[in-house]
Short mmCIF file of C-alpha atoms (C1' of nucleotides) in Angstrom, two decimals:
data_model
loop_
_atom_site.label_atom_id
_atom_site.label_comp_id
_atom_site.label_asym_id
_atom_site.label_seq_id
_atom_site.Cartn_x
_atom_site.Cartn_y
_atom_site.Cartn_z
CA MET E 1 30.36 -61.86 24.58
CA ASP E 2 33.46 -60.68 26.31
CA VAL E 3 35.63 -61.02 23.28
CA VAL E 4 37.56 -57.84 22.73
CA LYS E 5 36.22 -55.92 19.79
CA SER E 6 38.60 -55.70 16.90
CA VAL E 7 39.02 -52.44 15.13
CA TYR E 8 37.13 -53.95 12.25
CA ASP E 9 34.10 -54.41 14.45
CA ILE E 10 34.49 -50.85 15.61
CA PHE E 11 34.65 -49.62 12.04
CA SER E 12 31.72 -51.61 11.01
CA GLU E 13 29.43 -50.68 13.90
CA ARG E 14 30.38 -47.02 13.59
CA GLY E 15 29.68 -46.78 9.90
CA PHE E 16 33.19 -46.36 8.59
CA ILE E 17 33.06 -49.09 6.02
CA GLU E 18 31.81 -48.76 2.49
CA GLN E 19 33.80 -51.46 0.71
CA VAL E 20 36.47 -53.99 1.68
CA THR E 21 38.63 -55.98 -0.68
CA ASP E 22 38.26 -59.16 1.31
CA GLU E 23 36.13 -58.84 4.38
CA GLU E 24 36.86 -62.17 6.04
CA LEU E 25 40.61 -61.94 5.61
CA VAL E 26 40.78 -58.32 6.72
CA LYS E 27 38.67 -59.05 9.75
CA ASP E 28 40.85 -61.96 10.67
CA LEU E 29 44.07 -60.07 10.12
CA LEU E 30 43.01 -57.12 12.26
CA ALA E 31 41.85 -59.35 15.07
CA ARG E 32 45.01 -61.40 15.04
CA GLU E 33 47.96 -59.07 14.84
CA SER E 34 49.19 -55.51 14.80
CA VAL E 35 48.83 -54.24 11.27
CA THR E 36 50.34 -51.27 9.50
CA CYS E 37 47.85 -49.29 7.46
CA TYR E 38 47.93 -46.07 5.52
CA ILE E 39 45.81 -43.25 4.22
CA GLY E 40 46.92 -40.56 1.83
CA PHE E 41 46.35 -36.85 2.46
CA ASP E 42 46.61 -34.01 0.00
CA PRO E 43 49.16 -31.40 1.09
CA THR E 44 47.68 -28.70 -1.11
CA ALA E 45 46.43 -26.55 1.77
CA THR E 46 48.02 -25.49 5.00
CA SER E 47 45.21 -27.00 7.01
CA LEU E 48 43.04 -30.05 6.88
CA HIS E 49 39.30 -29.59 7.02
CA ILE E 50 36.27 -31.52 8.11
CA GLY E 51 36.27 -33.49 4.90
CA SER E 52 39.36 -35.34 6.10
CA LEU E 53 37.91 -36.18 9.47
CA VAL E 54 36.64 -39.64 8.60
CA PRO E 55 40.08 -40.85 7.46
CA ILE E 56 41.69 -39.19 10.45
CA MET E 57 39.32 -40.84 12.89
CA ALA E 58 39.92 -44.13 11.13
CA LEU E 59 43.65 -43.87 11.66
CA SER E 60 43.02 -42.92 15.24
CA HIS E 61 40.84 -45.96 15.84
CA MET E 62 43.52 -48.10 14.25
CA GLN E 63 46.13 -46.80 16.60
CA ARG E 64 43.90 -47.17 19.63
CA ALA E 65 43.43 -50.78 18.70
CA GLY E 66 47.15 -51.35 18.62
CA HIS E 67 47.80 -51.03 14.93
CA LYS E 68 50.27 -48.74 13.28
CA PRO E 69 48.94 -45.93 11.10
CA ILE E 70 50.84 -44.18 8.36
CA ALA E 71 49.63 -40.81 7.21
CA LEU E 72 50.97 -40.36 3.72
CA VAL E 73 51.40 -36.86 2.41
CA GLY E 74 50.82 -36.79 -1.32
CA GLY E 75 53.75 -34.53 -2.02
CA GLY E 76 54.70 -36.40 -5.17
CA THR E 77 51.38 -35.87 -6.85
CA ALA E 78 51.26 -32.28 -5.72
CA LEU E 79 54.62 -31.85 -7.42
CA ILE E 80 52.99 -32.72 -10.72
CA GLY E 81 49.76 -30.85 -10.30
CA ASP E 82 47.24 -30.70 -13.04
CA PRO E 83 48.59 -28.71 -15.97
CA SER E 84 45.30 -28.20 -17.76
CA GLY E 85 44.66 -25.21 -15.54
CA LYS E 86 40.99 -25.86 -15.94
CA THR E 87 40.51 -27.72 -12.74
CA ALA E 88 41.91 -26.10 -9.68
CA MET E 89 41.78 -29.39 -7.90
CA ARG E 90 45.46 -30.12 -8.08
CA GLN E 91 47.75 -27.20 -7.72
CA ILE E 92 51.38 -27.48 -8.56
CA LEU E 93 53.35 -26.88 -5.41
CA THR E 94 57.04 -26.46 -4.89
CA ARG E 95 58.92 -28.85 -2.71
CA ASP E 96 59.24 -26.14 -0.07
CA GLU E 97 55.52 -25.50 0.10
CA ILE E 98 54.80 -29.19 0.28
CA ASP E 99 57.26 -29.67 3.09
CA ARG E 100 55.76 -26.77 4.98
CA ASN E 101 52.24 -28.09 4.50
CA ALA E 102 53.38 -31.54 5.50
CA GLU E 103 54.74 -30.15 8.72
CA SER E 104 51.52 -28.38 9.64
CA LEU E 105 49.68 -31.52 8.68
CA ARG E 106 51.74 -33.46 11.17
CA MET E 107 50.90 -30.96 13.88
CA GLN E 108 47.20 -31.22 13.17
CA LEU E 109 47.20 -34.96 12.95
CA SER E 110 49.05 -35.12 16.24
CA ARG E 111 45.79 -34.19 17.92
CA TYR E 112 44.34 -37.48 16.81
CA ILE E 113 47.34 -39.71 16.29
CA ASP E 114 50.40 -40.21 18.42
CA PHE E 115 53.54 -39.98 16.31
CA GLU E 116 55.90 -40.47 19.26
CA ASP E 117 58.30 -43.38 19.18
CA ASN E 118 57.29 -44.40 15.69
CA LYS E 119 53.86 -45.43 16.90
CA ALA E 120 52.65 -43.79 13.75
CA LEU E 121 54.46 -42.46 10.73
CA LEU E 122 54.07 -39.41 8.59
CA LEU E 123 55.64 -40.08 5.21
CA ASN E 124 55.84 -38.07 2.04
CA ASN E 125 55.60 -39.92 -1.23
CA ALA E 126 57.70 -37.26 -2.91
CA ASP E 127 60.58 -39.02 -1.22
CA TRP E 128 60.27 -41.99 -3.53
CA LEU E 129 58.23 -40.63 -6.42
CA ALA E 130 60.32 -37.58 -7.21
CA GLY E 131 63.39 -39.57 -8.13
CA LEU E 132 61.60 -42.11 -10.26
CA ASN E 133 63.07 -42.93 -13.63
CA TYR E 134 60.40 -42.92 -16.30
CA ILE E 135 61.78 -45.80 -18.34
CA GLU E 136 62.28 -47.98 -15.33
CA PHE E 137 58.88 -47.07 -13.98
CA LEU E 138 57.19 -48.05 -17.21
CA ARG E 139 59.10 -51.29 -17.36
CA ASP E 140 58.58 -52.31 -13.76
CA VAL E 141 55.23 -50.82 -12.91
CA GLY E 142 53.52 -49.67 -16.07
CA ARG E 143 53.49 -53.10 -17.65
CA HIS E 144 51.23 -54.41 -14.93
CA PHE E 145 48.43 -52.05 -15.83
CA SER E 146 45.85 -52.81 -18.41
CA VAL E 147 44.44 -49.66 -19.91
CA ASN E 148 41.22 -51.46 -20.65
CA ARG E 149 40.82 -52.32 -17.02
CA MET E 150 41.75 -48.85 -15.90
CA LEU E 151 39.13 -47.34 -18.13
CA ALA E 152 36.56 -49.63 -16.59
CA ALA E 153 37.18 -48.06 -13.19
CA GLU E 154 34.27 -45.98 -12.04
CA SER E 155 36.41 -42.93 -11.42
CA TYR E 156 37.74 -42.95 -14.96
CA ARG E 157 34.48 -43.85 -16.59
CA ILE E 158 33.01 -40.65 -15.29
CA ARG E 159 35.97 -38.62 -16.41
CA MET E 160 35.82 -40.15 -19.86
CA GLU E 161 32.76 -38.05 -20.46
CA THR E 162 34.23 -34.77 -19.42
CA GLY E 163 37.82 -35.36 -20.32
CA LEU E 164 40.79 -36.88 -18.64
CA ASN E 165 44.38 -35.90 -19.11
CA PHE E 166 47.36 -38.18 -18.99
CA ILE E 167 48.58 -36.96 -15.62
CA GLU E 168 45.31 -37.74 -13.92
CA PHE E 169 45.31 -41.07 -15.67
CA ASN E 170 48.66 -41.77 -14.05
CA TYR E 171 47.59 -41.08 -10.52
CA MET E 172 46.38 -44.64 -10.31
CA LEU E 173 49.84 -45.96 -11.12
CA LEU E 174 51.55 -43.65 -8.69
CA GLN E 175 49.15 -44.41 -5.89
CA SER E 176 49.45 -48.13 -6.56
CA TYR E 177 53.19 -47.79 -6.47
CA ASP E 178 52.89 -45.99 -3.12
CA PHE E 179 51.06 -48.94 -1.70
CA SER E 180 53.59 -51.48 -2.87
CA TYR E 181 56.40 -49.24 -1.69
CA LEU E 182 54.89 -48.96 1.76
CA CYS E 183 54.30 -52.68 1.80
CA LYS E 184 57.91 -53.33 0.93
CA HIS E 185 59.53 -50.79 3.22
CA HIS E 186 57.08 -50.48 6.08
CA ASP E 187 55.24 -53.75 5.96
CA CYS E 188 52.02 -51.91 5.27
CA ALA E 189 49.12 -54.24 4.62
CA ILE E 190 46.02 -52.08 4.40
CA GLN E 191 45.19 -48.93 2.52
CA MET E 192 42.15 -46.97 3.43
CA GLY E 193 40.49 -43.96 1.85
CA GLY E 194 37.29 -42.40 0.64
CA ASN E 195 35.20 -44.54 -1.63
CA ASP E 196 36.32 -42.47 -4.60
CA GLN E 197 39.70 -44.06 -4.04
CA TRP E 198 38.38 -47.57 -4.46
CA GLY E 199 39.78 -48.02 -7.95
CA ASN E 200 43.21 -46.77 -6.97
CA ILE E 201 43.27 -48.92 -3.86
CA VAL E 202 42.28 -52.08 -5.67
CA ALA E 203 44.92 -51.35 -8.30
CA GLY E 204 47.46 -50.96 -5.53
CA VAL E 205 46.45 -54.30 -4.05
CA ASP E 206 47.00 -55.95 -7.43
CA LEU E 207 50.29 -54.25 -8.07
CA THR E 208 51.63 -55.16 -4.66
CA ARG E 209 50.79 -58.78 -5.22
CA ARG E 210 52.64 -58.74 -8.52
CA LEU E 211 55.59 -56.70 -7.39
CA GLU E 212 56.07 -57.95 -3.88
CA GLY E 213 54.18 -61.20 -3.96
CA LYS E 214 52.27 -60.07 -0.92
CA ARG E 215 48.61 -59.99 -0.20
CA VAL E 216 47.41 -56.58 0.96
CA TYR E 217 43.97 -55.14 1.48
CA GLY E 218 41.85 -52.09 1.06
CA ILE E 219 39.00 -50.48 2.94
CA THR E 220 37.00 -47.50 1.78
CA PHE E 221 34.83 -45.13 3.77
CA PRO E 222 31.52 -43.76 2.66
CA LEU E 223 31.78 -40.37 1.06
CA LEU E 224 30.03 -38.12 3.46
CA VAL E 225 27.26 -35.89 2.48
CA THR E 226 24.64 -34.63 4.86
CA SER E 227 21.25 -36.19 4.67
CA GLN E 228 20.34 -33.15 2.60
CA GLY E 229 22.94 -34.22 0.10
CA HIS E 230 25.14 -31.27 0.91
CA LYS E 231 28.87 -31.52 1.02
CA MET E 232 30.28 -31.71 4.51
CA GLY E 233 32.13 -28.86 6.03
CA LYS E 234 30.96 -25.96 3.97
CA THR E 235 29.34 -22.94 5.51
CA GLU E 236 28.67 -19.41 4.54
CA LYS E 237 32.17 -18.50 5.58
CA GLY E 238 33.59 -21.28 3.52
CA THR E 239 35.40 -24.38 4.58
CA VAL E 240 35.35 -25.55 8.17
CA TRP E 241 39.05 -26.00 8.91
CA LEU E 242 40.66 -27.92 11.70
CA ASP E 243 43.14 -25.12 12.29
CA PRO E 244 41.81 -22.86 15.09
CA ASP E 245 43.35 -19.85 13.37
CA LEU E 246 41.20 -20.47 10.33
CA THR E 247 38.03 -21.67 12.05
CA THR E 248 37.69 -20.74 15.69
CA PRO E 249 36.71 -23.48 18.14
CA TYR E 250 33.43 -21.64 18.69
CA GLU E 251 32.64 -21.69 14.98
CA TYR E 252 33.70 -25.31 14.85
CA PHE E 253 31.34 -26.10 17.72
CA GLN E 254 28.58 -24.20 15.97
CA TYR E 255 29.09 -26.16 12.79
CA TRP E 256 28.51 -29.40 14.60
CA ILE E 257 25.61 -28.29 16.74
CA ASN E 258 23.83 -27.23 13.58
CA THR E 259 23.89 -30.78 12.30
CA GLU E 260 20.65 -31.93 10.76
CA ASP E 261 18.55 -34.27 12.89
CA ASP E 262 18.97 -37.17 10.56
CA ASP E 263 22.74 -36.98 10.72
CA VAL E 264 23.25 -36.79 14.46
CA GLU E 265 23.48 -40.47 15.21
CA ARG E 266 25.73 -41.19 12.26
CA PHE E 267 28.02 -38.30 13.08
CA LEU E 268 28.31 -39.22 16.74
CA ALA E 269 29.51 -42.64 15.67
CA LEU E 270 31.97 -41.33 13.12
CA PHE E 271 33.34 -38.26 14.79
CA THR E 272 33.38 -39.03 18.51
CA TYR E 273 34.71 -41.86 20.62
CA LEU E 274 31.49 -42.26 22.59
CA PRO E 275 30.37 -45.87 22.93
CA VAL E 276 27.86 -46.93 20.31
CA GLU E 277 25.53 -48.15 23.03
CA GLU E 278 25.17 -44.59 24.29
CA ILE E 279 24.81 -43.18 20.81
CA GLY E 280 21.89 -45.46 20.15
CA ALA E 281 19.89 -43.45 22.68
CA VAL E 282 19.58 -40.70 20.08
CA THR E 283 16.77 -42.50 18.34
CA LYS E 284 14.63 -42.29 21.46
CA LEU E 285 14.96 -38.55 21.83
CA ALA E 286 11.77 -36.71 21.11
CA ASP E 287 11.51 -33.42 19.29
CA SER E 288 13.84 -30.79 20.58
CA GLU E 289 15.53 -33.19 22.96
CA ILE E 290 17.73 -34.13 20.07
CA ASN E 291 19.44 -30.79 20.56
CA MET E 292 21.09 -32.30 23.61
CA ALA E 293 22.62 -34.91 21.38
CA LYS E 294 23.77 -32.18 19.04
CA ALA E 295 25.38 -30.37 21.94
CA VAL E 296 27.22 -33.53 22.88
CA LEU E 297 28.27 -34.05 19.29
CA ALA E 298 29.54 -30.48 19.08
CA PHE E 299 31.28 -30.71 22.41
CA GLU E 300 33.00 -34.01 21.77
CA THR E 301 34.16 -33.13 18.26
CA THR E 302 35.46 -29.78 19.44
CA LYS E 303 37.20 -31.48 22.33
CA ILE E 304 38.94 -33.93 20.02
CA THR E 305 40.06 -31.26 17.60
CA HIS E 306 40.79 -28.34 19.91
CA GLY E 307 41.06 -29.73 23.40
CA GLU E 308 38.75 -29.79 26.38
CA ASP E 309 39.29 -26.19 27.49
CA GLU E 310 38.38 -24.82 24.10
CA ALA E 311 35.39 -27.10 23.92
CA ILE E 312 34.13 -25.85 27.26
CA GLY E 313 34.66 -22.26 26.15
CA ALA E 314 32.71 -22.86 22.98
CA TRP E 315 30.00 -24.62 24.91
CA LYS E 316 29.68 -21.75 27.38
CA ALA E 317 29.42 -19.24 24.60
CA SER E 318 26.79 -21.37 23.00
CA VAL E 319 24.85 -21.62 26.24
CA GLY E 320 25.05 -17.86 26.61
CA ALA E 321 24.00 -17.07 23.08
CA PHE E 322 21.34 -19.70 22.56
CA ASN E 323 20.09 -20.61 26.02
CA LEU E 324 21.27 -24.11 25.47
CA ARG E 325 19.67 -26.53 27.87
CA PRO E 326 22.01 -28.67 29.97
CA VAL E 327 22.30 -32.24 28.82
CA SER E 328 20.47 -34.74 31.01
CA SER E 329 22.76 -36.79 33.17
CA ASN E 330 21.37 -40.07 31.85
CA LEU E 331 22.31 -39.20 28.31
CA PHE E 332 25.80 -39.96 27.03
CA PRO E 333 27.32 -40.72 30.44
CA SER E 334 30.73 -41.07 28.81
CA SER E 335 30.73 -37.52 27.56
CA SER E 336 32.56 -34.98 29.65
CA ILE E 337 30.27 -32.16 28.57
CA PRO E 338 29.46 -29.96 31.58
CA ARG E 339 25.95 -30.60 32.80
CA HIS E 340 25.47 -27.80 35.31
CA GLU E 341 24.08 -24.34 34.85
CA ILE E 342 26.70 -21.72 34.29
CA LEU E 343 27.12 -18.00 34.33
CA GLN E 344 27.04 -16.32 31.02
CA ASP E 345 30.43 -16.41 29.38
CA VAL E 346 30.56 -15.56 25.73
CA SER E 347 34.29 -14.94 25.54
CA ALA E 348 34.77 -17.71 23.00
CA ILE E 349 32.79 -15.69 20.48
CA THR E 350 35.03 -13.75 18.17
CA THR E 351 35.69 -10.30 19.55
CA TYR E 352 37.01 -7.28 17.72
CA GLU E 353 38.71 -4.47 19.54
CA LYS E 354 37.87 -1.00 18.37
CA THR E 355 38.11 2.50 19.72
CA MET E 356 34.98 4.48 20.44
CA LYS E 357 35.86 6.72 17.57
CA GLU E 358 36.14 3.80 15.15
CA VAL E 359 32.74 2.62 16.21
CA GLU E 360 30.93 5.95 16.29
CA THR E 361 32.13 7.45 13.08
CA VAL E 362 31.28 4.69 10.65
CA SER E 363 27.91 3.54 9.47
CA ILE E 364 26.43 0.42 10.96
CA ALA E 365 26.73 -1.27 7.57
CA THR E 366 30.45 -0.59 7.50
CA LEU E 367 30.79 -1.97 10.98
CA LEU E 368 28.97 -5.19 10.07
CA HIS E 369 31.34 -5.54 7.17
CA GLU E 370 34.42 -4.81 9.24
CA VAL E 371 33.62 -7.49 11.78
CA GLU E 372 33.14 -9.94 8.91
CA LEU E 373 29.51 -10.58 9.60
CA CYS E 374 28.81 -9.45 6.05
CA ALA E 375 30.94 -9.91 2.98
CA SER E 376 30.37 -6.36 1.79
CA ARG E 377 28.70 -3.20 2.87
CA GLY E 378 26.06 -3.77 0.28
CA GLU E 379 25.24 -7.09 1.86
CA ALA E 380 25.13 -5.42 5.25
CA ARG E 381 22.68 -2.83 3.98
CA ARG E 382 20.51 -5.54 2.53
CA LEU E 383 20.66 -7.42 5.78
CA ILE E 384 19.50 -4.40 7.75
CA THR E 385 16.74 -3.67 5.27
CA GLN E 386 15.49 -7.22 5.64
CA GLY E 387 15.56 -6.99 9.40
CA GLY E 388 18.30 -9.50 9.98
CA ALA E 389 20.77 -7.33 11.85
CA TYR E 390 20.74 -7.03 15.61
CA ILE E 391 22.67 -5.01 18.09
CA ASN E 392 22.62 -6.31 21.66
CA GLY E 393 19.64 -8.43 20.71
CA ARG E 394 17.63 -5.51 19.35
CA GLN E 395 16.80 -5.43 15.70
CA ILE E 396 18.39 -2.59 13.79
CA THR E 397 15.60 -0.89 11.93
CA SER E 398 17.45 1.75 9.97
CA ILE E 399 20.61 1.70 7.95
CA ASP E 400 21.28 5.15 9.37
CA TYR E 401 21.57 3.75 12.87
CA LYS E 402 24.62 5.08 14.67
CA ILE E 403 26.27 3.36 17.55
CA GLY E 404 26.71 5.43 20.68
CA VAL E 405 27.82 4.99 24.27
CA ASP E 406 24.37 3.76 25.15
CA ASP E 407 25.07 0.59 23.20
CA LEU E 408 27.97 -0.42 25.42
CA ASP E 409 27.36 -2.88 28.21
CA GLU E 410 29.12 -2.81 31.56
CA ASN E 411 32.17 -4.41 29.97
CA ARG E 412 32.21 -1.82 27.20
CA GLU E 413 31.17 -4.48 24.74
CA ILE E 414 28.70 -4.52 21.91
CA SER E 415 27.08 -7.67 20.64
CA LEU E 416 26.31 -7.81 16.95
CA ARG E 417 24.22 -10.51 15.42
CA LYS E 418 23.33 -11.56 11.92
CA GLY E 419 20.19 -13.56 11.61
CA LYS E 420 19.57 -15.96 14.41
CA LYS E 421 22.92 -17.57 14.71
CA LYS E 422 25.92 -15.48 13.81
CA TYR E 423 27.30 -13.56 16.71
CA THR E 424 30.27 -11.24 16.93
CA ARG E 425 31.32 -8.89 19.66
CA ILE E 426 33.11 -5.58 19.67
CA LYS E 427 35.12 -4.51 22.65
CA VAL E 428 35.52 -0.77 22.83
CA VAL E 429 38.90 0.15 24.20
"C1'" G C 1 48.51 -31.50 -37.74
"C1'" G C 2 43.17 -31.17 -40.18
"C1'" A C 3 37.69 -30.41 -39.54
"C1'" G C 4 33.89 -29.09 -36.29
"C1'" G C 5 31.91 -27.60 -31.40
"C1'" G C 6 32.77 -24.84 -27.00
"C1'" G C 7 34.88 -21.40 -22.81
"C1'" U C 8 29.02 -16.71 -19.38
"C1'" U C 9 28.57 -14.17 -12.68
"C1'" C C 10 29.98 -19.60 -6.47
"C1'" C C 11 28.14 -24.21 -9.63
"C1'" C C 12 24.99 -25.79 -13.73
"C1'" G C 13 23.05 -23.22 -17.73
"C1'" A C 14 20.13 -19.44 -21.25
"C1'" G C 15 21.51 -15.38 -24.02
"C1'" U C 16 24.23 -14.04 -31.11
"C1'" G C 17 24.69 -5.76 -31.48
"C1'" G C 18 21.30 -1.75 -27.60
"C1'" U C 19 15.24 -2.80 -23.33
"C1'" U C 20 21.72 -7.33 -20.17
"C1'" A C 21 24.52 -6.77 -13.80
"C1'" A C 22 23.00 -10.56 -17.84
"C1'" A C 23 16.73 -15.74 -18.13
"C1'" G C 24 16.20 -20.31 -15.33
"C1'" G C 25 17.86 -23.87 -11.69
"C1'" G C 26 21.11 -25.12 -7.59
"C1'" A C 27 23.93 -23.34 -3.59
"C1'" G C 28 23.97 -19.21 -0.18
"C1'" C C 29 21.76 -15.04 3.02
"C1'" A C 30 17.49 -12.88 5.55
"C1'" G C 31 12.19 -12.89 7.24
"C1'" A C 32 7.84 -15.89 8.87
"C1'" C C 33 7.01 -20.80 11.24
"C1'" U C 34 10.22 -23.78 14.67
"C1'" G C 35 13.92 -27.02 18.24
"C1'" U C 36 20.67 -23.15 16.90
"C1'" A C 37 16.98 -29.27 12.83
"C1'" A C 38 14.13 -30.38 8.46
"C1'" A C 39 10.07 -28.98 5.36
"C1'" U C 40 7.23 -24.82 3.59
"C1'" C C 41 6.19 -19.78 2.13
"C1'" U C 42 8.30 -14.69 1.15
"C1'" G C 43 12.32 -11.45 -0.01
"C1'" C C 44 17.45 -10.90 -1.32
"C1'" C C 45 21.55 -12.64 -3.96
"C1'" G C 46 28.85 -8.19 -8.20
"C1'" G C 47 31.13 -3.62 -5.79
"C1'" C C 48 30.76 1.55 -4.38
"C1'" G C 49 27.09 6.38 0.34
"C1'" G C 50 20.57 4.73 -3.30
"C1'" A C 51 19.09 8.63 -9.58
"C1'" G C 52 25.18 7.81 -10.75
"C1'" C C 53 29.75 5.28 -11.25
"C1'" C C 54 33.06 1.00 -11.39
"C1'" U C 55 33.94 -4.26 -12.32
"C1'" A C 56 32.12 -8.71 -15.07
"C1'" C C 57 30.69 -12.99 -19.97
"C1'" G C 58 38.80 -17.38 -21.46
"C1'" G C 59 43.12 -13.44 -22.85
"C1'" A C 60 44.81 -9.28 -25.98
"C1'" G C 61 43.54 -5.97 -29.68
"C1'" G C 62 39.82 -3.95 -33.31
"C1'" U C 63 34.85 -2.38 -35.64
"C1'" U C 64 30.60 0.56 -33.69
"C1'" C C 65 27.18 6.08 -30.95
"C1'" A C 66 26.70 1.10 -28.51
"C1'" A C 67 29.55 -5.80 -27.89
"C1'" A C 68 28.84 -11.34 -23.75
"C1'" U C 69 26.95 -10.83 -28.72
"C1'" C C 70 30.66 -8.73 -35.03
"C1'" C C 71 36.26 -9.04 -36.76
"C1'" U C 72 41.67 -10.48 -35.81
"C1'" C C 73 45.33 -13.00 -33.06
"C1'" C C 74 46.37 -16.06 -28.81
"C1'" C C 75 45.24 -19.67 -24.70
"C1'" C C 76 42.34 -23.75 -22.97
"C1'" C C 77 38.54 -27.79 -23.35
"C1'" C C 78 35.56 -31.39 -26.17
"C1'" U C 79 34.33 -34.51 -30.65
"C1'" C C 80 35.87 -36.79 -35.20
"C1'" C C 81 40.03 -37.63 -38.49
"C1'" A C 82 45.54 -38.25 -38.57
#
RNA sequence: GGAGGGGUUCCCGAGUGGUUAAAGGGAGCAGACUGUAAAUCUGCCGGCGGAGCCUACGGAGGUUCAAAUCCUCCCCCCUCCA
């Protein structure tokens, strides 16, 4: 088979697809011509996080296959917010905030998608939603929606039990309108999104047919949870962001290398560009050998999000801190992960600069708190009591421990560790 | 608008005057075991220099020696009726 793979094949072999509105037609369309497709993103935060990575990678694959992705910022819906105040899920944002978030969104997405020369678009639905006239909207759009059918949608059925306000109920109409608008003005033919968007996407397909007389399609991705059933991208320190100022590349790397065994293969397919043939080798890895695959996963994902230099830095720090074994040369030949032994270089680990006085005069618990290893001094004290605090690899046995010059290494640095995995360094200046 | 039910610590959820920083579960953290995995077991799990103090049970007042628990007003959610 030397037929070029279509992006649909790529999606399907990499596990991107949960549901498709019309598999045969979508397959055919994507194999035949360059298609414009879109995914919506919430502009409620200044940074995207790991939870958005599947949609982002999907858009990226689309573009690589010669299609045209549109990243749609949901500025219009953010303008409405959720007035009940009970759920914090939709914050009301001002136009300024939305525009600012949209801009940082563009910068982040630029790592994965090329927006040059209109090869991809970043649009904001506030541009067409904000000026909508209610009467006209009801007449032109609202009349196409059957409340009975809406209530049958999975997403609403669930909310019927806990309560659903009118604004939320309207998101389906607005999102459907987005789709038909993008179809009309940008010739957009496919909407993609998490499987929770299925109802909204299908509604948009229907509306577009009625409004524009055009046939459009929808694809949903599986909602990712780890094999433990945990939500993706949450750690002790909170969300794993894509912004290096919020989550350092080292922490990002660490998040991925800590992936559970059962998720490694799936994640390699979803979050890296490595060929599926190479990824399949994961299943043959015995016992701890799978850690090599995790290293590759961590390296490749970090490289995609933060660049190769940062990925190498994070990898080196990881090697230094955890005695990571080099990845065998026969594994993942497409990966650019370094495979040689290296000198210890932990500079990618977060380092705090402090004066000798600042270090000597405070209690060790305070210090652990100050370098954000512990959320409070109380937690730090507990940690020490339970034997989970280490200084330069030595367990701290007393909460009265005081740091002195003897704790400095030749670079005037101190290594602090919480448990087995959380490292921080202090540079005494 | 009327009637009833409800808002508890990160989440779910007990608790109807003091013994409640508040049962239980989940999540999380640490220790042991390991492979920076999972499972399991053990401990911890509001803040503050430990006995003490502060903050906390939707919001604001009030009763009381003492309130998450009683009273008043307000906000929000749910159910039924309109």
